[in-house]
Structure formats: C-alpha cells, structure tokens
Amino acid sequence: MGMRRSHFPGILTWSVLLFFYVPILLLVVNSFNANRQGTVWMGFTLRWYAELFSAKGRPIWAALSNTLIVATLSTLISTFLGTCAAFALHKYKSRLQDFHYCLIYTPLVVPEILIGISLLIFFIALKVSLGLGTIVLAHVTFCTSYVTMAVLSRLQDFDMTILEAARDLGANRWVTTWKVLVPIILPGIFAGALLAFTLSIDDFVITFFVNGPGTTTLPIQIQGMIKRGTLTMINALSTLLLAITFLVILGYQIILKRSQRNAG
C-alpha cells in the first residue's frame, strides 16, 4: 500500500493565501459599497470615487504627492549610497570594515520607534525645521541599509579580477565601472531601489516623528482618517493604487515575454 498523501500542506497554503488576500478583496468591495461604515452591503455606488476627485479629496492627493516626492528622493539617494557602501564592503577587508558592516546592519534590527525618536532629538538639537527634508533624511538612514544588503548579495559571486582584466586591456576606471561593474550588479541595484521605494512609501513610525506642518504623508493621512472613522475615500484610493500596480506588473510581464520571444 502506498502512503496516503496528506492534505495539510494544501490546506495550510490556501489558509495563508486567504488570510492575505481576503482583506484586500473586502477593501475593493467596500470602495463600491454605499454603506459608509462598510459593515453591510447597501448597494453599488461610485460616490466615494467622486468624493476622492472632488475638493474633499485634496488632502489625500496632497499627502500622496508628498509621499511620492519623499520616496523618489530617498530612493535615489539611498540607492547611490547603498551601492557605493556595498562595493566598498565587498572590495576592502579589514577589522574596520567589520565595524562599518555593523553600522550598515544596525538600522535593520533597531526598532523603528527608537530611530524616529533619536532622529527627532538630533534634528531638534541642530535646530533643523521639520519638513520634507527631514523626512527624506530619515528615510535615507534606513533605506541605505536595505539597498546595501541587496547589492552585497549580488556581489557575493562577483570576481574582482574582471575589473583588473578590464584595466589591463586599457579601460579606465570610468569605463570599467559603467561597462563592466554596473551591468553585472544592476539586478541587485534595481532590487534594492525597489525595496527602498516600497519601504519609504509604507513608513509611518519614523515619518510620524520627523514630519512637520504641511508635510503630511499618505500613511499619516490614512491614520488620521481612520481615527475620524472616514475610510470611504481611502478604500477608493487603495483600489486605484492596486489597479495601477497590477497594470504595471502585467505590462512588465508582457514586455518580458516579448523580449524572451525575440531572443529565442
């Protein structure tokens, strides 16, 4: 007799998937629900989308604009710093580098509330006005660590002698960097940048401590609306963001398949 196949792994997998995706499905459904509280279905409506694009939705769009500005700037800065840090940590080995590695790794394990409080005290001590600038600096402090780790993972299998061979063939440092090094570690750079952008958009705790008047980001705006019990426009905005995300992923998959088909 053969061993009886267990259904537990399948049940566990579907339970986890339902746990992840059912709340998202409910959010989308409630964005079309005429009931403001979303507790029971009271009919289909586009009222919340209309309010989102009306004067009532201006604070949300302003918060989203601030969030995208902060995420873009912090991603660009942290990607550059993280890539340079990863290359330096990989190329040069010493006891001092072990200390540098700890400095890079620390923001990944320190609780966000401690980072937020310490940065707030630091900015106050320097008499720096809180605003978008302080939020960007705060996000760079932890995003750089994630980018560094992503690029370091790509550099683990990188042979430094390739750069030396390129220089022996007459390539200068600039050509060696952009023609040899960057193309090889580009997937790691892209992964780190994408991770930094996502973390910056989602961050609430650190941003809560270092934001100033008129620089509300989307997570803080959502938190304030939740306290007031007005989730209808947030459901509509979240549905739109989900739709845009799925369209971007679908477009990427189509482009990837076409490139693979052309290459084949």
PDB file of C-alpha atoms in Angstrom:
ATOM      1  CA  MET A   1       0.000   0.000   0.000  1.00  0.00           C
ATOM      2  CA  GLY A   2       1.243   3.436  -0.888  1.00  0.00           C
ATOM      3  CA  MET A   3       1.498   6.199   1.628  1.00  0.00           C
ATOM      4  CA  ARG A   4      -1.612   8.313   1.923  1.00  0.00           C
ATOM      5  CA  ARG A   5      -0.945  11.842   0.722  1.00  0.00           C
ATOM      6  CA  SER A   6      -1.548  14.499   3.362  1.00  0.00           C
ATOM      7  CA  HIS A   7      -3.859  17.387   2.543  1.00  0.00           C
ATOM      8  CA  PHE A   8      -2.456  19.533   5.359  1.00  0.00           C
ATOM      9  CA  PRO A   9       0.148  21.419   3.236  1.00  0.00           C
ATOM     10  CA  GLY A  10      -2.510  22.401   0.693  1.00  0.00           C
ATOM     11  CA  ILE A  11      -4.978  23.456   3.382  1.00  0.00           C
ATOM     12  CA  LEU A  12      -2.286  25.490   5.134  1.00  0.00           C
ATOM     13  CA  THR A  13      -1.250  27.177   1.886  1.00  0.00           C
ATOM     14  CA  TRP A  14      -4.790  28.167   0.955  1.00  0.00           C
ATOM     15  CA  SER A  15      -5.461  29.368   4.513  1.00  0.00           C
ATOM     16  CA  VAL A  16      -2.439  31.681   4.357  1.00  0.00           C
ATOM     17  CA  LEU A  17      -3.433  32.960   0.898  1.00  0.00           C
ATOM     18  CA  LEU A  18      -6.973  33.656   2.072  1.00  0.00           C
ATOM     19  CA  PHE A  19      -5.620  35.441   5.146  1.00  0.00           C
ATOM     20  CA  PHE A  20      -3.513  37.691   2.905  1.00  0.00           C
ATOM     21  CA  TYR A  21      -5.941  38.406   0.078  1.00  0.00           C
ATOM     22  CA  VAL A  22      -9.452  38.364   1.573  1.00  0.00           C
ATOM     23  CA  PRO A  23      -8.888  41.713   3.400  1.00  0.00           C
ATOM     24  CA  ILE A  24      -7.708  43.249   0.103  1.00  0.00           C
ATOM     25  CA  LEU A  25     -10.801  41.891  -1.639  1.00  0.00           C
ATOM     26  CA  LEU A  26     -13.042  43.340   1.087  1.00  0.00           C
ATOM     27  CA  LEU A  27     -11.314  46.707   0.704  1.00  0.00           C
ATOM     28  CA  VAL A  28     -12.030  46.726  -3.033  1.00  0.00           C
ATOM     29  CA  VAL A  29     -15.660  45.677  -2.499  1.00  0.00           C
ATOM     30  CA  ASN A  30     -16.219  48.352   0.149  1.00  0.00           C
ATOM     31  CA  SER A  31     -14.911  51.026  -2.206  1.00  0.00           C
ATOM     32  CA  PHE A  32     -18.140  50.432  -4.177  1.00  0.00           C
ATOM     33  CA  ASN A  33     -20.349  49.961  -1.107  1.00  0.00           C
ATOM     34  CA  ALA A  34     -22.973  52.645  -0.459  1.00  0.00           C
ATOM     35  CA  ASN A  35     -22.649  51.973   3.264  1.00  0.00           C
ATOM     36  CA  ARG A  36     -20.168  54.485   4.722  1.00  0.00           C
ATOM     37  CA  GLN A  37     -19.141  52.122   7.515  1.00  0.00           C
ATOM     38  CA  GLY A  38     -18.707  49.126   5.196  1.00  0.00           C
ATOM     39  CA  THR A  39     -20.312  46.767   7.689  1.00  0.00           C
ATOM     40  CA  VAL A  40     -23.127  45.556   5.407  1.00  0.00           C
ATOM     41  CA  TRP A  41     -23.697  45.784   1.665  1.00  0.00           C
ATOM     42  CA  MET A  42     -26.159  48.578   0.843  1.00  0.00           C
ATOM     43  CA  GLY A  43     -25.799  48.736  -2.916  1.00  0.00           C
ATOM     44  CA  PHE A  44     -23.306  49.688  -5.606  1.00  0.00           C
ATOM     45  CA  THR A  45     -22.047  53.285  -5.776  1.00  0.00           C
ATOM     46  CA  LEU A  46     -19.236  55.377  -7.245  1.00  0.00           C
ATOM     47  CA  ARG A  47     -19.806  58.146  -4.714  1.00  0.00           C
ATOM     48  CA  TRP A  48     -16.521  57.606  -2.868  1.00  0.00           C
ATOM     49  CA  TYR A  49     -14.521  57.849  -6.101  1.00  0.00           C
ATOM     50  CA  ALA A  50     -16.348  61.087  -6.949  1.00  0.00           C
ATOM     51  CA  GLU A  51     -15.520  62.479  -3.495  1.00  0.00           C
ATOM     52  CA  LEU A  52     -11.901  61.399  -3.918  1.00  0.00           C
ATOM     53  CA  PHE A  53     -11.577  63.545  -7.048  1.00  0.00           C
ATOM     54  CA  SER A  54     -13.526  66.453  -5.525  1.00  0.00           C
ATOM     55  CA  ALA A  55     -12.455  69.127  -3.075  1.00  0.00           C
ATOM     56  CA  LYS A  56     -12.860  66.637  -0.213  1.00  0.00           C
ATOM     57  CA  GLY A  57     -10.050  64.522  -1.635  1.00  0.00           C
ATOM     58  CA  ARG A  58      -7.470  67.310  -1.897  1.00  0.00           C
ATOM     59  CA  PRO A  59      -5.783  66.491   1.448  1.00  0.00           C
ATOM     60  CA  ILE A  60      -5.360  62.884   0.305  1.00  0.00           C
ATOM     61  CA  TRP A  61      -3.805  63.878  -3.019  1.00  0.00           C
ATOM     62  CA  ALA A  62      -1.528  66.367  -1.251  1.00  0.00           C
ATOM     63  CA  ALA A  63      -0.405  63.617   1.136  1.00  0.00           C
ATOM     64  CA  LEU A  64       0.137  61.219  -1.773  1.00  0.00           C
ATOM     65  CA  SER A  65       2.194  63.872  -3.580  1.00  0.00           C
ATOM     66  CA  ASN A  66       4.398  64.352  -0.506  1.00  0.00           C
ATOM     67  CA  THR A  67       4.792  60.594  -0.172  1.00  0.00           C
ATOM     68  CA  LEU A  68       5.915  60.167  -3.793  1.00  0.00           C
ATOM     69  CA  ILE A  69       8.360  63.092  -3.526  1.00  0.00           C
ATOM     70  CA  VAL A  70       9.909  61.675  -0.349  1.00  0.00           C
ATOM     71  CA  ALA A  71      10.019  58.124  -1.728  1.00  0.00           C
ATOM     72  CA  THR A  72      11.638  59.207  -5.005  1.00  0.00           C
ATOM     73  CA  LEU A  73      14.310  61.385  -3.393  1.00  0.00           C
ATOM     74  CA  SER A  74      15.133  58.915  -0.636  1.00  0.00           C
ATOM     75  CA  THR A  75      15.317  56.059  -3.155  1.00  0.00           C
ATOM     76  CA  LEU A  76      17.729  57.932  -5.436  1.00  0.00           C
ATOM     77  CA  ILE A  77      19.992  58.987  -2.565  1.00  0.00           C
ATOM     78  CA  SER A  78      19.923  55.659  -0.720  1.00  0.00           C
ATOM     79  CA  THR A  79      20.494  53.681  -3.933  1.00  0.00           C
ATOM     80  CA  PHE A  80      23.648  55.671  -4.686  1.00  0.00           C
ATOM     81  CA  LEU A  81      24.952  55.497  -1.113  1.00  0.00           C
ATOM     82  CA  GLY A  82      23.984  51.855  -0.656  1.00  0.00           C
ATOM     83  CA  THR A  83      25.643  50.763  -3.906  1.00  0.00           C
ATOM     84  CA  CYS A  84      28.874  52.574  -3.010  1.00  0.00           C
ATOM     85  CA  ALA A  85      28.787  51.107   0.510  1.00  0.00           C
ATOM     86  CA  ALA A  86      28.204  47.576  -0.796  1.00  0.00           C
ATOM     87  CA  PHE A  87      31.092  47.821  -3.242  1.00  0.00           C
ATOM     88  CA  ALA A  88      33.421  49.188  -0.553  1.00  0.00           C
ATOM     89  CA  LEU A  89      32.429  46.479   1.946  1.00  0.00           C
ATOM     90  CA  HIS A  90      32.946  43.780  -0.677  1.00  0.00           C
ATOM     91  CA  LYS A  91      36.266  45.024  -2.041  1.00  0.00           C
ATOM     92  CA  TYR A  92      38.099  46.063   1.113  1.00  0.00           C
ATOM     93  CA  LYS A  93      38.506  43.648   4.027  1.00  0.00           C
ATOM     94  CA  SER A  94      39.743  44.765   7.447  1.00  0.00           C
ATOM     95  CA  ARG A  95      38.697  44.952  11.085  1.00  0.00           C
ATOM     96  CA  LEU A  96      37.464  48.480  10.473  1.00  0.00           C
ATOM     97  CA  GLN A  97      35.215  47.137   7.717  1.00  0.00           C
ATOM     98  CA  ASP A  98      33.584  44.837  10.258  1.00  0.00           C
ATOM     99  CA  PHE A  99      32.654  47.950  12.229  1.00  0.00           C
ATOM    100  CA  HIS A 100      31.334  49.584   9.048  1.00  0.00           C
ATOM    101  CA  TYR A 101      29.251  46.479   8.347  1.00  0.00           C
ATOM    102  CA  CYS A 102      27.716  46.741  11.825  1.00  0.00           C
ATOM    103  CA  LEU A 103      26.828  50.386  11.169  1.00  0.00           C
ATOM    104  CA  ILE A 104      25.068  49.398   7.948  1.00  0.00           C
ATOM    105  CA  TYR A 105      23.301  46.438   9.533  1.00  0.00           C
ATOM    106  CA  THR A 106      22.149  48.245  12.704  1.00  0.00           C
ATOM    107  CA  PRO A 107      19.167  50.146  11.158  1.00  0.00           C
ATOM    108  CA  LEU A 108      17.738  46.800  10.043  1.00  0.00           C
ATOM    109  CA  VAL A 109      17.430  45.477  13.601  1.00  0.00           C
ATOM    110  CA  VAL A 110      16.869  48.620  15.688  1.00  0.00           C
ATOM    111  CA  PRO A 111      13.137  49.249  16.349  1.00  0.00           C
ATOM    112  CA  GLU A 112      11.726  51.998  14.152  1.00  0.00           C
ATOM    113  CA  ILE A 113      10.386  53.917  17.135  1.00  0.00           C
ATOM    114  CA  LEU A 114      13.932  54.277  18.504  1.00  0.00           C
ATOM    115  CA  ILE A 115      15.197  55.512  15.142  1.00  0.00           C
ATOM    116  CA  GLY A 116      12.353  58.005  14.919  1.00  0.00           C
ATOM    117  CA  ILE A 117      12.880  59.372  18.447  1.00  0.00           C
ATOM    118  CA  SER A 118      16.663  59.617  18.048  1.00  0.00           C
ATOM    119  CA  LEU A 119      16.356  61.432  14.713  1.00  0.00           C
ATOM    120  CA  LEU A 120      13.791  63.818  16.183  1.00  0.00           C
ATOM    121  CA  ILE A 121      16.139  64.651  19.081  1.00  0.00           C
ATOM    122  CA  PHE A 122      19.020  65.046  16.614  1.00  0.00           C
ATOM    123  CA  PHE A 123      17.103  67.463  14.392  1.00  0.00           C
ATOM    124  CA  ILE A 124      15.873  69.469  17.384  1.00  0.00           C
ATOM    125  CA  ALA A 125      19.452  69.701  18.749  1.00  0.00           C
ATOM    126  CA  LEU A 126      20.620  71.067  15.404  1.00  0.00           C
ATOM    127  CA  LYS A 127      17.600  73.405  15.286  1.00  0.00           C
ATOM    128  CA  VAL A 128      16.536  71.976  11.916  1.00  0.00           C
ATOM    129  CA  SER A 129      12.987  72.776  10.837  1.00  0.00           C
ATOM    130  CA  LEU A 130      10.935  69.623  10.427  1.00  0.00           C
ATOM    131  CA  GLY A 131       9.522  69.073   6.939  1.00  0.00           C
ATOM    132  CA  LEU A 132      10.025  67.110   3.754  1.00  0.00           C
ATOM    133  CA  GLY A 133      13.803  67.486   4.064  1.00  0.00           C
ATOM    134  CA  THR A 134      13.947  65.824   7.465  1.00  0.00           C
ATOM    135  CA  ILE A 135      11.622  63.050   6.291  1.00  0.00           C
ATOM    136  CA  VAL A 136      13.878  62.362   3.293  1.00  0.00           C
ATOM    137  CA  LEU A 137      16.989  62.266   5.518  1.00  0.00           C
ATOM    138  CA  ALA A 138      15.233  59.940   7.954  1.00  0.00           C
ATOM    139  CA  HIS A 139      14.168  57.569   5.183  1.00  0.00           C
ATOM    140  CA  VAL A 140      17.665  57.553   3.694  1.00  0.00           C
ATOM    141  CA  THR A 141      19.063  56.348   7.037  1.00  0.00           C
ATOM    142  CA  PHE A 142      17.229  53.023   6.879  1.00  0.00           C
ATOM    143  CA  CYS A 143      16.737  52.641   3.108  1.00  0.00           C
ATOM    144  CA  THR A 144      20.513  52.766   2.558  1.00  0.00           C
ATOM    145  CA  SER A 145      20.937  49.652   4.679  1.00  0.00           C
ATOM    146  CA  TYR A 146      18.401  47.671   2.624  1.00  0.00           C
ATOM    147  CA  VAL A 147      19.998  48.752  -0.651  1.00  0.00           C
ATOM    148  CA  THR A 148      23.449  47.820   0.648  1.00  0.00           C
ATOM    149  CA  MET A 149      22.324  44.327   1.618  1.00  0.00           C
ATOM    150  CA  ALA A 150      20.597  43.795  -1.736  1.00  0.00           C
ATOM    151  CA  VAL A 151      23.665  44.855  -3.713  1.00  0.00           C
ATOM    152  CA  LEU A 152      26.003  42.903  -1.426  1.00  0.00           C
ATOM    153  CA  SER A 153      24.053  39.729  -2.160  1.00  0.00           C
ATOM    154  CA  ARG A 154      24.666  40.351  -5.865  1.00  0.00           C
ATOM    155  CA  LEU A 155      28.369  40.988  -5.287  1.00  0.00           C
ATOM    156  CA  GLN A 156      28.897  37.699  -3.430  1.00  0.00           C
ATOM    157  CA  ASP A 157      29.640  35.856  -6.695  1.00  0.00           C
ATOM    158  CA  PHE A 158      31.401  38.792  -8.362  1.00  0.00           C
ATOM    159  CA  ASP A 159      35.043  38.225  -9.294  1.00  0.00           C
ATOM    160  CA  MET A 160      37.056  41.410  -8.753  1.00  0.00           C
ATOM    161  CA  THR A 161      39.713  40.174 -11.181  1.00  0.00           C
ATOM    162  CA  ILE A 162      37.293  41.033 -14.010  1.00  0.00           C
ATOM    163  CA  LEU A 163      37.823  44.715 -13.231  1.00  0.00           C
ATOM    164  CA  GLU A 164      41.587  44.233 -13.158  1.00  0.00           C
ATOM    165  CA  ALA A 165      41.439  42.459 -16.519  1.00  0.00           C
ATOM    166  CA  ALA A 166      39.437  45.339 -17.985  1.00  0.00           C
ATOM    167  CA  ARG A 167      42.055  47.824 -16.769  1.00  0.00           C
ATOM    168  CA  ASP A 168      44.844  45.677 -18.216  1.00  0.00           C
ATOM    169  CA  LEU A 169      43.073  45.897 -21.590  1.00  0.00           C
ATOM    170  CA  GLY A 170      43.201  49.681 -21.455  1.00  0.00           C
ATOM    171  CA  ALA A 171      39.846  50.624 -19.891  1.00  0.00           C
ATOM    172  CA  ASN A 172      39.960  53.493 -17.425  1.00  0.00           C
ATOM    173  CA  ARG A 173      38.163  53.498 -14.076  1.00  0.00           C
ATOM    174  CA  TRP A 174      35.052  55.209 -15.501  1.00  0.00           C
ATOM    175  CA  VAL A 175      34.655  52.723 -18.366  1.00  0.00           C
ATOM    176  CA  THR A 176      35.359  49.783 -16.071  1.00  0.00           C
ATOM    177  CA  THR A 177      32.656  50.916 -13.644  1.00  0.00           C
ATOM    178  CA  TRP A 178      29.896  51.607 -16.194  1.00  0.00           C
ATOM    179  CA  LYS A 179      30.684  48.931 -18.777  1.00  0.00           C
ATOM    180  CA  VAL A 180      31.664  46.037 -16.506  1.00  0.00           C
ATOM    181  CA  LEU A 181      30.679  46.525 -12.866  1.00  0.00           C
ATOM    182  CA  VAL A 182      27.279  48.236 -13.107  1.00  0.00           C
ATOM    183  CA  PRO A 183      25.727  45.835 -15.714  1.00  0.00           C
ATOM    184  CA  ILE A 184      26.655  42.850 -13.557  1.00  0.00           C
ATOM    185  CA  ILE A 185      25.253  44.215 -10.290  1.00  0.00           C
ATOM    186  CA  LEU A 186      22.322  46.056 -11.913  1.00  0.00           C
ATOM    187  CA  PRO A 187      19.711  43.460 -10.790  1.00  0.00           C
ATOM    188  CA  GLY A 188      20.839  43.958  -7.188  1.00  0.00           C
ATOM    189  CA  ILE A 189      20.720  47.740  -7.555  1.00  0.00           C
ATOM    190  CA  PHE A 190      17.237  47.561  -9.055  1.00  0.00           C
ATOM    191  CA  ALA A 191      16.013  45.213  -6.310  1.00  0.00           C
ATOM    192  CA  GLY A 192      17.449  47.469  -3.616  1.00  0.00           C
ATOM    193  CA  ALA A 193      15.924  50.589  -5.179  1.00  0.00           C
ATOM    194  CA  LEU A 194      12.513  48.930  -5.481  1.00  0.00           C
ATOM    195  CA  LEU A 195      12.702  47.790  -1.853  1.00  0.00           C
ATOM    196  CA  ALA A 196      13.735  51.280  -0.702  1.00  0.00           C
ATOM    197  CA  PHE A 197      10.893  52.897  -2.647  1.00  0.00           C
ATOM    198  CA  THR A 198       8.334  50.486  -1.178  1.00  0.00           C
ATOM    199  CA  LEU A 199       9.599  50.902   2.390  1.00  0.00           C
ATOM    200  CA  SER A 200       9.642  54.686   2.057  1.00  0.00           C
ATOM    201  CA  ILE A 201       6.049  54.793   0.831  1.00  0.00           C
ATOM    202  CA  ASP A 202       4.869  52.471   3.621  1.00  0.00           C
ATOM    203  CA  ASP A 203       6.784  54.038   6.512  1.00  0.00           C
ATOM    204  CA  PHE A 204       4.671  55.501   9.278  1.00  0.00           C
ATOM    205  CA  VAL A 205       6.538  55.305  12.600  1.00  0.00           C
ATOM    206  CA  ILE A 206       9.715  57.196  11.652  1.00  0.00           C
ATOM    207  CA  THR A 207       7.801  59.684   9.493  1.00  0.00           C
ATOM    208  CA  PHE A 208       5.436  60.388  12.384  1.00  0.00           C
ATOM    209  CA  PHE A 209       8.304  61.750  14.493  1.00  0.00           C
ATOM    210  CA  VAL A 210      10.164  63.807  11.866  1.00  0.00           C
ATOM    211  CA  ASN A 211       7.373  65.327   9.768  1.00  0.00           C
ATOM    212  CA  GLY A 212       6.459  68.984  10.120  1.00  0.00           C
ATOM    213  CA  PRO A 213       3.425  71.190   9.498  1.00  0.00           C
ATOM    214  CA  GLY A 214       2.041  70.821   5.980  1.00  0.00           C
ATOM    215  CA  THR A 215       4.193  67.781   5.181  1.00  0.00           C
ATOM    216  CA  THR A 216       1.737  65.001   5.922  1.00  0.00           C
ATOM    217  CA  THR A 217       2.448  61.777   4.048  1.00  0.00           C
ATOM    218  CA  LEU A 218      -0.172  59.247   2.963  1.00  0.00           C
ATOM    219  CA  PRO A 219       0.296  56.766   5.866  1.00  0.00           C
ATOM    220  CA  ILE A 220      -0.110  59.593   8.397  1.00  0.00           C
ATOM    221  CA  GLN A 221      -3.115  60.943   6.498  1.00  0.00           C
ATOM    222  CA  ILE A 222      -4.710  57.483   6.497  1.00  0.00           C
ATOM    223  CA  GLN A 223      -4.070  57.103  10.228  1.00  0.00           C
ATOM    224  CA  GLY A 224      -5.813  60.413  10.904  1.00  0.00           C
ATOM    225  CA  MET A 225      -8.797  59.466   8.744  1.00  0.00           C
ATOM    226  CA  ILE A 226      -9.092  56.108  10.495  1.00  0.00           C
ATOM    227  CA  LYS A 227      -9.284  57.907  13.859  1.00  0.00           C
ATOM    228  CA  ARG A 228     -12.113  60.041  12.459  1.00  0.00           C
ATOM    229  CA  GLY A 229     -13.841  56.967  11.024  1.00  0.00           C
ATOM    230  CA  THR A 230     -13.741  58.145   7.371  1.00  0.00           C
ATOM    231  CA  LEU A 231     -12.388  55.210   5.374  1.00  0.00           C
ATOM    232  CA  THR A 232     -14.503  55.523   2.241  1.00  0.00           C
ATOM    233  CA  MET A 233     -12.115  57.642   0.163  1.00  0.00           C
ATOM    234  CA  ILE A 234      -9.145  55.614   1.435  1.00  0.00           C
ATOM    235  CA  ASN A 235     -10.806  52.456   0.123  1.00  0.00           C
ATOM    236  CA  ALA A 236     -11.279  54.130  -3.254  1.00  0.00           C
ATOM    237  CA  LEU A 237      -7.667  55.378  -3.376  1.00  0.00           C
ATOM    238  CA  SER A 238      -6.326  51.970  -2.329  1.00  0.00           C
ATOM    239  CA  THR A 239      -8.343  50.297  -5.090  1.00  0.00           C
ATOM    240  CA  LEU A 240      -6.928  52.701  -7.672  1.00  0.00           C
ATOM    241  CA  LEU A 241      -3.370  52.080  -6.436  1.00  0.00           C
ATOM    242  CA  LEU A 242      -3.952  48.327  -6.590  1.00  0.00           C
ATOM    243  CA  ALA A 243      -5.234  48.624 -10.161  1.00  0.00           C
ATOM    244  CA  ILE A 244      -2.195  50.674 -11.187  1.00  0.00           C
ATOM    245  CA  THR A 245       0.131  48.155  -9.529  1.00  0.00           C
ATOM    246  CA  PHE A 246      -1.475  45.207 -11.331  1.00  0.00           C
ATOM    247  CA  LEU A 247      -1.322  47.071 -14.669  1.00  0.00           C
ATOM    248  CA  VAL A 248       2.389  47.796 -14.164  1.00  0.00           C
ATOM    249  CA  ILE A 249       3.090  44.151 -13.313  1.00  0.00           C
ATOM    250  CA  LEU A 250       1.031  42.973 -16.298  1.00  0.00           C
ATOM    251  CA  GLY A 251       2.877  45.371 -18.601  1.00  0.00           C
ATOM    252  CA  TYR A 252       6.217  44.180 -17.276  1.00  0.00           C
ATOM    253  CA  GLN A 253       5.262  40.540 -17.846  1.00  0.00           C
ATOM    254  CA  ILE A 254       4.159  41.296 -21.425  1.00  0.00           C
ATOM    255  CA  ILE A 255       7.409  43.139 -22.182  1.00  0.00           C
ATOM    256  CA  LEU A 256       9.446  40.334 -20.592  1.00  0.00           C
ATOM    257  CA  LYS A 257       7.687  37.634 -22.629  1.00  0.00           C
ATOM    258  CA  ARG A 258       8.151  39.594 -25.852  1.00  0.00           C
ATOM    259  CA  SER A 259      11.861  40.098 -25.177  1.00  0.00           C
ATOM    260  CA  GLN A 260      12.267  36.381 -24.424  1.00  0.00           C
ATOM    261  CA  ARG A 261      10.368  35.511 -27.611  1.00  0.00           C
ATOM    262  CA  ASN A 262      12.553  37.829 -29.686  1.00  0.00           C
ATOM    263  CA  ALA A 263      15.702  36.474 -28.062  1.00  0.00           C
ATOM    264  CA  GLY A 264      14.603  32.909 -28.810  1.00  0.00           C
TER     265      GLY A 264
END
